[in-house]
CSV table of C-alpha atoms in Angstrom, one decimal:
chain,number,residue,atom,x,y,z
A,820,ARG,CA,23.9,-11.7,22.5
A,821,ARG,CA,22.4,-11.4,19.1
A,822,PRO,CA,21.0,-14.6,17.5
A,823,CYS,CA,23.2,-16.5,15.0
A,824,THR,CA,22.3,-15.7,11.4
A,825,MET,CA,23.0,-17.3,8.0
A,826,ALA,CA,25.5,-14.5,7.3
A,827,ASP,CA,27.6,-15.6,10.4
A,828,GLN,CA,28.2,-18.9,8.7
A,829,LEU,CA,29.5,-17.4,5.4
A,830,SER,CA,33.1,-16.6,4.5
A,831,PRO,CA,33.9,-13.1,3.0
A,832,GLU,CA,34.2,-14.8,-0.4
A,833,GLU,CA,30.8,-16.4,0.0
A,834,LYS,CA,29.3,-13.1,1.0
A,835,PHE,CA,30.9,-11.4,-2.0
A,836,HIS,CA,29.4,-14.1,-4.3
A,837,LEU,CA,25.9,-13.6,-2.8
A,838,ILE,CA,26.2,-9.8,-3.0
A,839,THR,CA,27.3,-9.8,-6.7
A,840,ARG,CA,25.3,-12.7,-8.2
A,841,ASN,CA,23.0,-11.8,-11.1
A,842,LEU,CA,24.5,-8.3,-11.3
A,843,GLN,CA,25.6,-7.0,-14.7
A,844,GLU,CA,28.5,-4.9,-13.4
A,845,VAL,CA,30.3,-4.0,-10.3
A,846,LEU,CA,32.6,-0.9,-10.0
A,847,GLY,CA,35.0,-1.2,-7.1
A,848,GLU,CA,35.2,-4.9,-6.5
A,849,GLU,CA,38.5,-4.8,-4.6
A,850,LYS,CA,37.1,-2.2,-2.2
A,851,LEU,CA,34.1,-4.4,-1.4
A,852,LYS,CA,36.3,-7.5,-0.8
A,853,GLN,CA,38.5,-5.5,1.5
A,854,VAL,CA,35.5,-4.2,3.5
A,855,LEU,CA,34.1,-7.8,3.8
A,856,GLN,CA,37.4,-9.0,5.3
A,857,GLU,CA,36.9,-6.4,8.1
A,858,ARG,CA,33.2,-6.0,8.7
A,859,GLU,CA,29.7,-6.1,7.2
A,860,MET,CA,29.1,-4.0,4.1
A,861,LYS,CA,26.7,-1.0,4.1
A,862,VAL,CA,24.7,-0.5,1.0
A,863,TYR,CA,21.8,1.6,-0.1
A,864,TRP,CA,19.1,1.5,-2.8
A,865,GLY,CA,17.2,4.6,-3.7
A,866,THR,CA,13.8,4.9,-5.4
A,867,ALA,CA,12.3,8.2,-6.6
A,868,THR,CA,8.7,8.3,-5.3
A,869,THR,CA,6.9,8.9,-8.7
A,870,GLY,CA,4.5,6.4,-10.3
A,871,LYS,CA,3.2,3.3,-8.5
A,872,PRO,CA,5.7,0.5,-8.0
A,873,HIS,CA,4.9,-2.5,-10.1
A,874,VAL,CA,6.0,-6.2,-10.4
A,875,ALA,CA,9.4,-5.2,-12.0
A,876,TYR,CA,10.3,-3.9,-8.5
A,877,PHE,CA,10.6,-7.5,-7.3
A,878,VAL,CA,13.9,-7.6,-9.3
A,879,PRO,CA,15.7,-5.1,-6.9
A,880,MET,CA,13.8,-6.5,-4.0
A,881,SER,CA,15.3,-10.0,-4.6
A,882,LYS,CA,18.8,-8.4,-4.7
A,883,ILE,CA,18.1,-6.6,-1.4
A,884,ALA,CA,17.2,-10.1,0.0
A,885,ASP,CA,20.6,-11.3,-1.1
A,886,PHE,CA,22.4,-8.3,0.6
A,887,LEU,CA,20.6,-9.1,3.8
A,888,LYS,CA,21.4,-12.8,3.6
A,889,ALA,CA,25.1,-11.7,3.2
A,890,GLY,CA,24.8,-9.7,6.4
A,891,CYS,CA,24.8,-6.3,4.8
A,892,GLU,CA,23.4,-3.2,6.5
A,893,VAL,CA,20.8,-2.1,3.9
A,894,THR,CA,19.2,1.4,3.7
A,895,ILE,CA,16.3,2.0,1.4
A,896,LEU,CA,16.0,5.7,0.4
A,897,PHE,CA,12.7,7.1,-0.6
A,898,ALA,CA,14.0,9.9,-2.9
A,899,ASP,CA,11.1,12.3,-2.6
A,900,LEU,CA,13.2,15.4,-3.6
A,901,HIS,CA,14.5,13.6,-6.6
A,902,ALA,CA,11.0,12.7,-7.7
A,903,TYR,CA,10.2,16.5,-7.7
A,904,LEU,CA,13.4,17.5,-9.4
A,905,ASP,CA,12.9,15.0,-12.3
A,906,ASN,CA,10.6,17.3,-14.3
A,907,MET,CA,8.2,17.4,-11.4
A,908,LYS,CA,7.1,13.8,-11.9
A,909,ALA,CA,5.7,14.0,-8.4
A,910,PRO,CA,4.0,17.3,-7.5
A,911,TRP,CA,5.2,18.9,-4.3
A,912,GLU,CA,1.7,18.6,-2.6
A,913,LEU,CA,1.7,14.8,-3.2
A,914,LEU,CA,5.3,14.0,-2.1
A,915,GLU,CA,4.5,13.2,1.5
A,916,LEU,CA,1.6,10.9,0.5
A,917,ARG,CA,3.7,9.1,-2.2
A,918,VAL,CA,6.5,8.5,0.3
A,919,LYS,CA,4.0,6.9,2.7
A,920,TYR,CA,2.6,4.8,-0.2
A,921,TYR,CA,6.0,3.6,-1.3
A,922,GLU,CA,7.0,2.7,2.2
A,923,GLN,CA,3.9,0.6,2.7
A,924,VAL,CA,4.0,-1.1,-0.6
A,925,ILE,CA,7.8,-1.8,-0.5
A,926,LYS,CA,7.5,-3.2,3.0
A,927,ALA,CA,4.6,-5.4,1.8
A,928,MET,CA,6.8,-6.7,-1.1
A,929,LEU,CA,9.7,-7.5,1.2
A,930,GLU,CA,7.3,-9.3,3.6
A,931,SER,CA,5.9,-11.3,0.7
A,932,ILE,CA,9.4,-12.6,-0.1
A,933,ASP,CA,10.2,-13.3,3.6
A,934,VAL,CA,12.7,-10.5,4.2
A,935,PRO,CA,12.9,-9.5,7.9
A,936,LEU,CA,12.3,-5.8,8.0
A,937,ASP,CA,14.3,-5.3,11.3
A,938,ASN,CA,17.6,-5.5,9.3
A,939,LEU,CA,16.6,-2.6,7.1
A,940,LYS,CA,16.7,1.1,7.5
A,941,PHE,CA,14.1,3.3,5.7
A,942,VAL,CA,15.1,7.0,5.1
A,943,LYS,CA,13.3,9.8,3.4
A,944,GLY,CA,15.4,12.1,1.2
A,945,THR,CA,14.0,15.4,2.5
A,946,ASP,CA,14.9,14.3,6.1
A,947,TYR,CA,18.5,15.3,5.4
A,948,GLN,CA,18.7,16.8,1.9
A,949,LEU,CA,17.3,20.1,3.2
A,950,SER,CA,19.9,20.4,6.0
A,951,ARG,CA,22.4,23.3,6.0
A,952,GLU,CA,25.4,20.9,5.5
A,953,TYR,CA,23.8,19.1,2.6
A,954,THR,CA,22.7,22.3,0.9
A,955,LEU,CA,26.2,23.7,1.2
A,956,ASP,CA,27.6,20.6,-0.4
A,957,VAL,CA,25.2,20.9,-3.3
A,958,TYR,CA,26.6,24.4,-3.9
A,959,ARG,CA,30.1,23.2,-3.5
A,960,LEU,CA,29.5,20.4,-6.0
A,961,SER,CA,27.7,22.7,-8.5
A,962,SER,CA,30.9,24.8,-8.6
A,963,MET,CA,32.9,21.8,-9.7
A,964,VAL,CA,30.6,19.7,-12.0
A,965,THR,CA,30.3,20.9,-15.6
A,966,GLU,CA,26.9,21.3,-17.2
A,967,HIS,CA,28.1,18.8,-19.8
A,968,ASP,CA,28.9,16.2,-17.1
A,969,ALA,CA,25.6,16.8,-15.2
A,970,LYS,CA,23.5,16.5,-18.4
A,971,LYS,CA,25.4,13.3,-19.6
A,972,ALA,CA,25.1,11.7,-16.1
A,973,GLY,CA,21.3,12.1,-16.0
A,974,ALA,CA,20.7,11.2,-19.7
A,975,GLU,CA,19.2,7.7,-19.0
A,976,VAL,CA,17.5,8.5,-15.8
A,977,VAL,CA,16.1,12.0,-15.9
A,978,LYS,CA,13.2,12.6,-18.3
A,979,GLN,CA,14.7,14.2,-21.4
A,980,VAL,CA,12.7,17.1,-22.8
A,981,GLU,CA,13.3,19.7,-25.5
A,982,HIS,CA,13.6,22.6,-22.9
A,983,PRO,CA,15.3,20.9,-19.9
A,984,LEU,CA,14.8,22.4,-16.5
A,985,LEU,CA,17.8,23.2,-14.2
A,986,SER,CA,16.4,20.8,-11.6
A,987,GLY,CA,17.3,17.8,-13.9
A,988,LEU,CA,21.0,18.9,-13.9
A,989,LEU,CA,21.0,19.0,-10.1
A,990,TYR,CA,19.6,15.4,-9.8
A,991,PRO,CA,22.8,13.4,-10.5
A,992,GLY,CA,24.8,15.5,-8.0
A,993,LEU,CA,22.3,15.0,-5.2
A,994,GLN,CA,22.4,11.3,-5.9
A,995,ALA,CA,26.2,11.3,-5.6
A,996,LEU,CA,26.0,13.2,-2.3
A,997,ASP,CA,23.5,10.7,-0.9
A,998,GLU,CA,26.3,8.1,-0.7
A,999,GLU,CA,28.2,10.3,1.8
A,1000,TYR,CA,25.2,11.4,3.8
A,1001,LEU,CA,23.9,7.8,4.2
A,1002,LYS,CA,27.4,6.7,5.2
A,1003,VAL,CA,27.5,3.6,2.9
A,1004,ASP,CA,30.2,1.6,1.2
A,1005,ALA,CA,28.2,1.0,-2.0
A,1006,GLN,CA,25.2,2.1,-3.9
A,1007,PHE,CA,22.9,-0.4,-5.7
A,1008,GLY,CA,20.8,0.4,-8.8
A,1009,GLY,CA,20.1,-0.5,-12.4
A,1010,VAL,CA,22.8,-0.3,-15.1
A,1011,ASP,CA,20.8,2.7,-16.5
A,1012,GLN,CA,22.3,4.6,-13.4
A,1013,ARG,CA,25.9,3.9,-14.5
A,1014,LYS,CA,26.6,7.5,-15.6
A,1015,ILE,CA,25.4,8.9,-12.3
A,1016,PHE,CA,27.6,6.3,-10.5
A,1017,THR,CA,30.7,7.3,-12.4
A,1018,LEU,CA,29.9,11.0,-11.8
A,1019,ALA,CA,29.9,10.2,-8.1
A,1020,GLU,CA,33.2,8.4,-8.3
A,1021,LYS,CA,34.7,11.3,-10.2
A,1022,TYR,CA,33.5,14.2,-8.0
A,1023,LEU,CA,33.0,12.9,-4.4
A,1024,PRO,CA,36.8,12.8,-3.8
A,1025,SER,CA,37.0,16.5,-4.9
A,1026,LEU,CA,34.8,17.3,-1.9
A,1027,GLY,CA,37.0,15.3,0.4
A,1028,TYR,CA,34.7,12.3,0.5
A,1029,SER,CA,35.7,8.7,-0.3
A,1030,LYS,CA,34.8,7.0,-3.5
A,1031,ARG,CA,32.1,4.3,-3.1
A,1032,ALA,CA,31.6,1.0,-4.9
A,1033,HIS,CA,28.6,0.6,-7.3
A,1034,LEU,CA,26.5,-2.5,-7.9
A,1035,MET,CA,24.4,-2.6,-11.0
A,1036,ASN,CA,21.4,-4.8,-12.0
A,1037,PRO,CA,20.8,-5.5,-15.7
A,1038,MET,CA,17.8,-3.8,-17.2
A,1039,VAL,CA,15.4,-6.7,-17.2
A,1040,PRO,CA,12.7,-6.6,-19.9
A,1041,GLY,CA,9.2,-6.1,-18.6
A,1042,LEU,CA,6.7,-9.0,-18.4
A,1043,THR,CA,4.5,-7.2,-20.9
A,1044,GLY,CA,7.2,-6.3,-23.4
A,1045,ALA,CA,8.1,-2.7,-24.2
A,1046,LYS,CA,7.9,0.0,-21.6
A,1047,MET,CA,5.3,2.0,-23.4
A,1048,SER,CA,2.1,0.3,-24.3
A,1049,SER,CA,-0.9,1.0,-26.6
A,1050,SER,CA,-3.3,0.0,-23.9
A,1051,GLU,CA,-3.8,1.3,-20.4
A,1052,GLU,CA,-4.7,-2.2,-19.1
A,1053,GLU,CA,-1.7,-4.1,-20.6
A,1054,SER,CA,1.0,-1.5,-19.9
A,1055,LYS,CA,2.4,-3.3,-16.7
A,1056,ILE,CA,1.3,-5.6,-14.0
A,1057,ASP,CA,0.5,-3.6,-10.9
A,1058,LEU,CA,1.2,-5.0,-7.4
A,1059,LEU,CA,-2.5,-4.7,-6.6
A,1060,ASP,CA,-3.8,-6.3,-9.8
A,1061,SER,CA,-6.4,-9.1,-9.4
A,1062,LYS,CA,-5.6,-12.7,-10.4
A,1063,GLU,CA,-7.8,-12.2,-13.4
A,1064,ASP,CA,-5.8,-9.1,-14.5
A,1065,VAL,CA,-2.5,-10.9,-14.0
A,1066,LYS,CA,-3.8,-13.8,-16.2
A,1067,LYS,CA,-5.0,-11.4,-18.9
A,1068,LYS,CA,-1.8,-9.4,-19.0
A,1069,LEU,CA,0.5,-12.4,-19.0
A,1070,LYS,CA,-1.5,-13.9,-21.9
A,1071,LYS,CA,-0.5,-10.9,-23.9
A,1072,ALA,CA,3.1,-10.8,-22.8
A,1073,PHE,CA,5.8,-11.3,-25.5
A,1074,CYS,CA,7.0,-14.9,-25.2
A,1075,GLU,CA,7.8,-16.3,-28.7
A,1076,PRO,CA,8.5,-20.1,-28.8
A,1077,GLY,CA,12.2,-20.8,-28.5
A,1078,ASN,CA,13.1,-17.1,-28.2
A,1079,ILE,CA,15.2,-16.4,-25.1
A,1080,GLN,CA,16.1,-12.8,-26.1
A,1081,ASN,CA,14.1,-9.9,-24.5
A,1082,ASN,CA,11.8,-12.4,-23.0
A,1083,GLY,CA,10.4,-10.7,-19.9
A,1084,VAL,CA,8.6,-13.9,-18.7
A,1085,LEU,CA,11.9,-15.9,-18.6
A,1086,SER,CA,13.7,-12.9,-17.1
A,1087,PHE,CA,11.2,-12.9,-14.2
A,1088,VAL,CA,12.1,-16.6,-13.5
A,1089,LYS,CA,15.8,-15.8,-13.6
A,1090,TYR,CA,15.9,-12.6,-11.6
A,1091,VAL,CA,13.1,-13.1,-9.1
A,1092,VAL,CA,11.8,-16.7,-8.8
A,1093,PHE,CA,15.2,-18.5,-8.6
A,1094,PRO,CA,17.0,-16.1,-6.2
A,1095,LEU,CA,14.0,-16.2,-3.9
A,1096,ARG,CA,12.7,-19.8,-4.2
A,1097,GLY,CA,15.8,-21.7,-5.4
A,1098,GLU,CA,13.5,-23.7,-7.8
A,1099,PHE,CA,10.8,-23.3,-10.4
A,1100,CYS,CA,7.9,-25.6,-11.2
A,1101,ILE,CA,6.6,-25.9,-14.8
A,1102,LYS,CA,3.0,-26.9,-14.6
A,1103,ARG,CA,1.7,-28.8,-17.6
A,1104,ASP,CA,-0.7,-31.5,-18.6
A,1105,ALA,CA,0.4,-35.1,-18.1
A,1106,LYS,CA,0.2,-35.8,-21.8
A,1107,TRP,CA,3.0,-33.2,-22.3
A,1108,GLY,CA,5.2,-34.7,-19.6
A,1109,GLY,CA,3.4,-33.4,-16.5
A,1110,ASP,CA,4.8,-31.0,-13.9
A,1111,LYS,CA,8.6,-30.6,-13.8
A,1112,ILE,CA,10.7,-28.9,-11.0
A,1113,TYR,CA,13.8,-27.1,-12.1
A,1114,THR,CA,16.6,-26.2,-9.7
A,1115,VAL,CA,18.9,-24.4,-12.1
A,1116,PHE,CA,17.7,-21.5,-14.3
A,1117,GLU,CA,20.0,-22.5,-17.2
A,1118,GLU,CA,18.0,-25.7,-17.6
A,1119,VAL,CA,14.7,-23.8,-17.9
A,1120,GLU,CA,16.3,-21.5,-20.5
A,1121,LYS,CA,17.7,-24.5,-22.4
A,1122,ASP,CA,14.4,-26.3,-22.5
A,1123,PHE,CA,12.6,-23.2,-23.6
A,1124,ALA,CA,15.1,-22.5,-26.3
A,1125,GLU,CA,14.7,-26.1,-27.5
A,1126,GLU,CA,10.9,-25.7,-27.3
A,1127,ILE,CA,10.5,-28.5,-24.7
A,1128,ILE,CA,8.7,-25.9,-22.6
A,1129,HIS,CA,5.8,-24.3,-24.4
A,1130,PRO,CA,5.2,-20.5,-23.9
A,1131,GLY,CA,1.7,-21.2,-22.6
A,1132,ASP,CA,3.0,-23.5,-19.9
A,1133,LEU,CA,5.8,-21.0,-19.0
A,1134,LYS,CA,3.2,-18.2,-18.6
A,1135,ALA,CA,0.8,-20.3,-16.6
A,1136,SER,CA,3.7,-21.3,-14.2
A,1137,VAL,CA,4.9,-17.7,-13.8
A,1138,GLU,CA,1.3,-16.7,-13.1
A,1139,VAL,CA,1.2,-19.2,-10.2
A,1140,ALA,CA,4.6,-17.9,-8.8
A,1141,LEU,CA,3.6,-14.2,-9.3
A,1142,ASN,CA,0.2,-14.6,-7.6
A,1143,GLN,CA,2.0,-16.3,-4.6
A,1144,LEU,CA,4.1,-13.1,-4.3
A,1145,LEU,CA,1.2,-10.7,-4.9
A,1146,GLU,CA,-1.4,-12.3,-2.6
A,1147,PRO,CA,0.0,-11.0,0.7
A,1148,ILE,CA,0.3,-7.5,-0.8
A,1149,ARG,CA,-3.3,-7.5,-2.1
A,1150,LYS,CA,-4.5,-8.6,1.4
A,1151,LYS,CA,-2.5,-5.9,3.2
A,1152,PHE,CA,-4.0,-3.2,0.8
A,1153,GLU,CA,-7.5,-4.3,1.5
A,1154,SER,CA,-7.5,-2.3,4.7
A,1155,PRO,CA,-9.5,1.0,4.5
A,1156,GLU,CA,-6.5,3.0,5.6
A,1157,LEU,CA,-4.3,1.8,2.8
A,1158,ARG,CA,-7.1,2.1,0.2
A,1159,LYS,CA,-7.5,5.7,1.3
A,1160,LEU,CA,-3.7,6.3,1.1
A,1161,THR,CA,-3.6,4.8,-2.5
A,1162,ASN,CA,-6.4,7.0,-3.7
A,1163,SER,CA,-4.9,10.1,-2.0
A,1164,ALA,CA,-1.3,9.5,-3.3
A,1165,TYR,CA,-2.5,8.8,-6.9
A,1166,PRO,CA,-5.8,10.8,-7.3
A,1167,ASN,CA,-7.9,10.2,-10.4
A,1168,PRO,CA,-7.4,13.5,-12.3
A,1169,SER,CA,-10.9,13.5,-13.7
A,1170,LYS,CA,-12.3,13.5,-10.1
A,1171,THR,CA,-10.2,16.5,-8.9
A,1172,LYS,CA,-11.4,18.9,-11.6
A,1173,GLY,CA,-14.1,21.3,-10.6
A,1174,ALA,CA,-14.1,20.2,-7.0
A,1175,GLY,CA,-13.7,23.7,-5.6
A,1176,LYS,CA,-10.8,25.4,-3.9
A,1177,SER,CA,-9.6,22.3,-2.1
A,1178,ALA,CA,-8.9,20.6,-5.4
A,1179,LYS,CA,-7.1,23.5,-6.9
A,1180,ALA,CA,-3.7,22.1,-6.1
A,1181,GLY,CA,-4.8,18.8,-7.7
A,1182,VAL,CA,-5.8,20.6,-10.9
A,1183,GLU,CA,-2.5,22.4,-11.0
A,1184,ASP,CA,-0.7,19.1,-10.4
A,1185,ASP,CA,-2.3,17.8,-13.5
A,1186,GLU,CA,-0.9,20.6,-15.6
A,1187,LEU,CA,2.1,18.5,-16.5
A,1188,ALA,CA,0.6,15.0,-16.5
A,1189,PRO,CA,1.4,13.1,-19.7
A,1190,SER,CA,-2.1,11.4,-19.3
A,1191,ARG,CA,-3.5,14.7,-20.7
A,1192,LEU,CA,-2.1,13.8,-24.1
A,1193,ASP,CA,-4.3,11.9,-26.5
A,1194,ILE,CA,-1.5,9.8,-28.2
A,1195,ARG,CA,-2.9,7.1,-30.5
A,1196,VAL,CA,-1.6,4.5,-32.8
A,1197,GLY,CA,-2.1,5.5,-36.4
A,1198,LYS,CA,-1.6,4.0,-39.9
A,1199,ILE,CA,-0.5,6.3,-42.7
A,1200,ILE,CA,-2.9,5.6,-45.6
A,1201,SER,CA,-1.4,8.1,-48.1
A,1202,VAL,CA,1.5,10.5,-48.4
A,1203,GLU,CA,2.0,13.3,-50.9
A,1204,LYS,CA,4.1,16.4,-51.2
A,1205,HIS,CA,2.5,19.7,-49.9
A,1206,PRO,CA,1.5,21.7,-53.0
A,1207,ASP,CA,2.9,24.9,-51.6
A,1208,ALA,CA,5.9,23.7,-49.5
A,1209,ASP,CA,8.8,21.5,-50.6
A,1210,SER,CA,9.8,20.5,-47.1
A,1211,LEU,CA,6.3,19.3,-46.0
A,1212,TYR,CA,4.4,16.1,-46.5
A,1213,LEU,CA,0.6,15.8,-46.5
A,1214,GLU,CA,-0.5,12.6,-44.9
A,1215,LYS,CA,-3.9,10.9,-44.4
A,1216,ILE,CA,-3.6,8.9,-41.1
A,1217,ASP,CA,-6.2,6.4,-39.8
A,1218,VAL,CA,-6.4,7.0,-36.0
A,1219,GLY,CA,-9.5,4.8,-35.4
A,1220,GLU,CA,-12.1,7.4,-36.4
A,1221,PRO,CA,-14.7,7.2,-39.2
A,1222,GLU,CA,-12.5,9.4,-41.4
A,1223,PRO,CA,-8.7,9.6,-41.6
A,1224,ARG,CA,-7.1,12.8,-40.3
A,1225,THR,CA,-5.0,15.2,-42.5
A,1226,VAL,CA,-1.6,15.7,-41.0
A,1227,VAL,CA,1.2,18.0,-42.3
A,1228,SER,CA,4.7,17.0,-41.3
A,1229,GLY,CA,8.1,18.5,-42.1
A,1230,LEU,CA,9.8,15.2,-42.9
A,1231,VAL,CA,10.7,15.5,-46.6
A,1232,ALA,CA,14.4,15.9,-45.8
A,1233,TYR,CA,14.5,12.8,-43.5
A,1234,ILE,CA,12.3,10.0,-44.9
A,1235,SER,CA,10.9,9.0,-48.3
A,1236,GLN,CA,7.2,8.8,-49.2
A,1237,GLU,CA,7.6,5.1,-49.8
A,1238,ASP,CA,8.9,4.5,-46.3
A,1239,LEU,CA,6.0,6.4,-44.8
A,1240,LYS,CA,3.1,4.9,-46.7
A,1241,ASP,CA,1.3,2.1,-44.8
A,1242,ARG,CA,3.6,2.7,-41.8
A,1243,MET,CA,2.2,2.3,-38.3
A,1244,VAL,CA,3.0,5.5,-36.3
A,1245,LEU,CA,2.2,7.4,-33.1
A,1246,VAL,CA,0.0,10.5,-33.4
A,1247,LEU,CA,-0.8,13.3,-30.9
A,1248,CYS,CA,-4.5,13.8,-31.6
A,1249,ASN,CA,-5.7,16.6,-29.2
A,1250,LEU,CA,-3.6,19.6,-30.3
A,1251,LYS,CA,-5.5,22.5,-31.7
A,1252,PRO,CA,-5.7,22.1,-35.5
A,1253,GLN,CA,-3.3,24.5,-37.2
A,1254,LYS,CA,-2.9,25.7,-40.8
A,1255,MET,CA,0.4,24.9,-42.3
A,1256,ARG,CA,1.0,26.8,-45.6
A,1257,GLY,CA,-2.8,26.9,-46.2
A,1258,ILE,CA,-3.7,23.3,-45.3
A,1259,GLU,CA,-5.1,22.5,-41.8
A,1260,SER,CA,-3.1,19.9,-39.9
A,1261,GLN,CA,-5.4,17.9,-37.6
A,1262,ALA,CA,-2.8,16.1,-35.5
A,1263,MET,CA,1.0,15.7,-35.0
A,1264,LEU,CA,3.1,12.7,-36.2
A,1265,LEU,CA,5.5,11.9,-33.3
A,1266,CYS,CA,9.2,11.4,-34.2
A,1267,ALA,CA,12.5,10.9,-32.5
A,1268,SER,CA,15.6,12.8,-33.6
A,1269,VAL,CA,19.3,12.2,-33.3
A,1270,GLU,CA,21.3,15.4,-33.5
A,1271,GLY,CA,24.6,15.5,-35.5
A,1272,GLU,CA,25.7,15.6,-39.1
A,1273,PRO,CA,23.4,14.7,-40.8
A,1274,ARG,CA,20.5,15.1,-38.4
A,1275,ARG,CA,18.3,11.9,-38.3
A,1276,VAL,CA,14.6,11.9,-37.7
A,1277,GLU,CA,12.4,8.8,-37.5
A,1278,PRO,CA,8.7,8.3,-36.7
A,1279,LEU,CA,8.1,6.5,-33.4
A,1280,ASP,CA,7.0,2.8,-33.8
A,1281,PRO,CA,4.0,1.6,-31.8
A,1282,PRO,CA,4.3,-1.7,-30.0
A,1283,GLU,CA,4.0,-4.7,-32.3
A,1284,GLY,CA,0.4,-5.9,-32.9
A,1285,SER,CA,-1.1,-2.5,-32.3
A,1286,SER,CA,-4.2,-1.3,-34.2
A,1287,PRO,CA,-5.1,2.2,-35.4
A,1288,GLY,CA,-6.9,4.2,-32.7
A,1289,GLU,CA,-5.4,2.4,-29.6
A,1290,ARG,CA,-4.3,4.8,-27.0
A,1291,VAL,CA,-0.6,5.0,-26.0
A,1292,PHE,CA,0.5,5.8,-22.4
A,1293,VAL,CA,3.7,7.0,-20.7
A,1294,GLU,CA,4.7,4.5,-18.0
A,1295,GLY,CA,3.5,5.7,-14.6
A,1296,TYR,CA,0.7,7.9,-16.1
A,1297,GLU,CA,-1.8,5.3,-17.2
A,1298,THR,CA,-4.8,6.8,-15.3
A,1299,GLY,CA,-6.5,9.9,-16.3
A,1300,LYS,CA,-8.5,11.1,-19.3
A,1301,PRO,CA,-6.9,13.1,-22.0
A,1302,ASP,CA,-8.0,16.7,-22.6
A,1303,ASP,CA,-10.6,17.1,-25.4
A,1304,ARG,CA,-8.2,19.7,-26.8
A,1305,LEU,CA,-4.9,21.0,-25.3
A,1306,ASN,CA,-5.1,24.7,-24.6
A,1307,PRO,CA,-2.2,26.2,-26.6
A,1308,LYS,CA,-1.8,29.1,-24.1
A,1309,LYS,CA,-1.0,26.6,-21.3
A,1310,LYS,CA,1.7,25.0,-23.4
A,1311,VAL,CA,1.0,21.5,-21.9
A,1312,TRP,CA,2.6,19.7,-24.8
A,1313,GLU,CA,5.7,21.8,-24.8
A,1314,LYS,CA,6.2,21.2,-21.1
A,1315,VAL,CA,5.6,17.4,-21.0
A,1316,GLN,CA,6.9,16.3,-24.4
A,1317,VAL,CA,9.6,13.7,-24.1
C-alpha cells in the first residue's frame, strides 16, 4: 500500500482551489473539475533550455509545489528542441549540456522548497519529438495552421526579429502537440503563453486529439525591475549568486515607498514566500516596532501601501527569505562536477575564441549571441536637420566617451527635434561607421516601431536612473565581451536584432 498523503485528505473542490490559487487565468475549468471528481489530474510545465534559470523561476516552482500537494501527476518538460527553434537561442552543440544543467538546477530548486522529486517526471523534448509519429503530426498540423495563426501565437514567446525564421513559426505547433504526446489533462505556463494555448485548443481537435485545459500564471515583475538592464551585474538575481550579490542587487531593486504596482519585491513575497512558507517575517529595529510575522499577504501589501513597512525593511526581509531558498542550491553547485557542467553549458565566449579546432563550434555558436552587441545608454546633447537630407536628423550623443558621437537617424517624419533633445536613449556603438548623405554616422539610435497607418517609431527608453555609457544587455546573454567592431559581411546585427 502507498503511504497516505495530504492530497488523500482533500476533496475535489479543495484540490481545485490549490491547483488554481494565484493564477491569472484558467481555460477549461469545468473539464478540470470533472477530471478531479474521477482521478488525479495530469499537468505539465515546459521550459526551453536557453539562458540560465534565475530567481523568477521560483514562481512556477511554487505552483508546481501546489500541484503536487493537490495530488497531481506533474511532468516537467525540458524543451531542448524549442530552445533551438527560437532563433537558435541555444546552439545545437550545447543543447545536451544545457538540458543537464536545467535538470540539476531545477531539481535543486525543488529540493530547496521541500518538493519530493519522486512525484515528478522529467522528460527531454528530443526524446519523443524526433519520433516518426510526432514528425508526421508536425506535418499534418502544418497543413492546417495558417501562417497568420502561427505567427500570432508565438508573438509574445518567440523572439521577434525583422527577418523571422521558419523555425519560429513551427514553435507554437510543437508546443500544442506536446500536450498529446505527454498525455496530460492540462498545460501550465505564464499568461504570455496564452496565444499558444488557444492555438492548441483550436487545432488539436482537428488532428483527432482532445482539447486540454490551460493554467496561467501572471507575469510577475522581476526583483530588479525591467527585464533589460543597463548593467550586467544588476540584470537579474542568479540562483548561484553569493549573499553579497543578492544584497547588492536587492538594494537597487525598484521598491518605491507605498507603491504596490509593478513592485517585484512585493510580488516575490506574494507568489513565492507565502505559497511556500505560509507566513512572512518583516525584520526591523525595535524602535520601528520590531519584527512582525504576517500570515496573510494582503496585510503585508496594506501595510506597505500605508508606509507602515519601509522599503528598506521589506528588502532586508526578502533578502533573508531568498537566501534561505538559495543556500541549498549554492551548496549543491559547489561540487566540481556541477561547476564543470555550468562552465561547459554556458561557456565564456571570450575564452572559446582562438582555442583551435576544438573551439570552432563555440565560435560559430557565438555568431548570433546578443552579447556581441555594444549597446549603451546615451544622452542626446543636440539635434539638427541634416543639411542635405530632409528626412534625416544629425544628433550628437553622449555615450560615456570623452567626445559625443555623431549619429544620423531617419526620424524626421516620426519625432520632433524638441522631443529628442536631452532624451536618454539606447545606442548601438560597434557598427562600422557609415556615411549617410556625406556625413559619417558613428552609431545607431535604437527604436521600436508599430506598423499601421500612420506608422509609429519611438526611440527605446533605457531603465530609469541610467547614465550615459552604461552597457545594456539582453536577458540571458549577460556574459561575453562585445566585438570591437561588428563585421558587416557577417551580418551579426541583422541576424540578432530584436
